[in-house]
């Protein structure tokens, strides 16, 4: 075990003594003569779907100065015309397979990598799969990059930049520019420069494409329900003619990140940030790429993750103290910001207002404490238990690892040389190795590692302070931060004491009750039990997930039972109740410690019309789930520390800064107007915080959980019925309950009627308009048929809006629509939403397109579009019906409203025609209720 001690400092030496990591045999990896790599893996989760990727080891780092922004521009052009798919052919073709543009069909350009994907393609037709390979081929080598299409896309990208140019993006830009002095990284944000995007000559883009998109920089990844041999042969045939790069072709350079001898201090402030933040990094050299294939890499990663996990647990405990200067701190260990040539041990800190320096000092003092004394055996014990239970869950669910997971693993292997490791092999290696490491050795190794990362000088230390710019704010300076670092170095530090409550969650078991009646539900086939205390329980055993039990208990009532005088308390009940309460003797933090290594949770929630106790667990920890549910009903207790912490810090600060964030202002306005300007939908402010009353919150929470007989409990999952029944009798049949007493929802909100037009201006850094139009109705009954119709109408309009606003007019990066129904108590509300972040000068035209096309849908609906929407819905429902969460919803709707959202779904979808959708659009417009909200920049 001494080996561990040298793991971090003598990689090479250790590699000679440790074996190579075995490669997942289920993945077929190969390489063509022209240098193209491919990965093919059969997988059947989700069932009958295939994901296609092309991963490239190039990004904005390969741009020349006059090309800044073109790597990302090129990614857009990949959807605007190629050899086999002219115009928007790729989007149209994949849509016909039920693949959605934006989610299932998309791409991402980074500084170092560019990955395109077509996901969730149904595997039923081989010819469709072949066509997807053709798309990959076009991306690899067949883009047309036509003048006219390039010019059209300039506007779209400019709009994307406007939409993304938030405080958060400017923060990142500043961090990268300042955090990489003397390195190419400093000037290669993928979004690039707008003057280049607007004006570059066509050839510059074609040059980038032909120089860098070539087989030796590319890998094709295909994962899903496919025939591996067939796919391999097809790839070989399709891609073999792509020319290999010339011998003198430029090679991808991995640009270095220089060391900094002195501490690097970076400060930044922006009006549109919502939160102050400090990031401190300690840079170190990454492990050599070749070493990532060696078993020692797994050991090093394990040590790094234990280090972070134990630091994070300490920070979480510290933030509970009222005088702690930060509201959160989180540690990470990996790439330095965006670089592949430098790693960093980093800590991200959320300081309280005006306490940046103190927060930095406190966190660094904690780092020093670990450097001096290490972690304790009990801390490591909890971290290890959590790790082991995580990998055990992963192993138990290995047959449910989705295509997305394997796609990522293959891409990471190509792009970053990460191990191509099967889940069961990883589990076997780690579950054998970890228990052999003694906690002393692990803690010593981690301490040693930290001493290497965090040097006694400021060498390779980088401190970044990002603050909300506002009147009267005093921001940290480089000097004040430097002083904080020095203060941490000089402070006297004592050893950490780990306080743990050593008692079971429930010391005295309640007197068990009985299951007194049971029957099988004829509609759904689940079991309905009645317990001796009057509680109803529904058991639905499924085999969709191998190791999952979901619990959902609900009753009518919710916030609708309380009046305006509780407004502030209700808001807190909704968002905070679980973080400000404990159970029994366990405060919020004690409970986290006590549940180390367990996979079970349960919480109480309250929305407008329904009270919930929700939870879930794996099979092994099912009893813990029951205990937690029992305690949520009988033992919810105050945790003053957590309450104070939530109250004073986090939210006060967030609420104060909300008014300067345009997006938050817009969202608040939408919610208020849609809620008919009722007090229940009024935005919450920092003034309101003063009226929050903790005792009253506890009183309401206890009121809503006093009578378990008001609730219906549902269990969905892979439980063994013989094992779950005694737990139900022990923990649910013993809950305090009043037989036959149920509550109902009370005050049901009205929708805004007639035309509601709200246009307003808002101060913002980047001028950007926001438009939302809702057509609503409260008379159309909530039926499965109407829900399906409104959803289809939304999808069709979405398509039209995207075409007219983005593709034809280049006026916005995104535009879309969605339709759905909602039940407020028992009142059905239908929504059709059109949304678009838009150039301010294009506002009137966008509104006109929204309205005209909605009217148009009342008479004309595109038959092809309808067919595609139907395909997509049928494909999605087939996947969703294999999810426990879906069945939980089915049961909930049936029990609460007598509404069956399941049976007949497919038939109703198939039965829709252009005429039925138009008729529905007319019905919706007849109600004459419209909400239009537009935000434009203040001059
Ligand atoms: Zn983009």
Short mmCIF file of C-alpha atoms and ligand atoms in Angstrom, two decimals, residues 72 75-76 160 813, ligand 1:
data_model
loop_
_atom_site.label_atom_id
_atom_site.label_comp_id
_atom_site.label_asym_id
_atom_site.label_seq_id
_atom_site.Cartn_x
_atom_site.Cartn_y
_atom_site.Cartn_z
CA UNK A 72 -18.29 28.31 -34.06
CA UNK A 75 -20.64 24.66 -36.69
CA UNK A 76 -23.73 26.66 -37.69
CA UNK A 160 -26.84 34.42 -30.50
CA UNK A 813 -31.14 33.11 -32.64
ZN1 LIG B 1 -24.11 28.87 -31.94
#
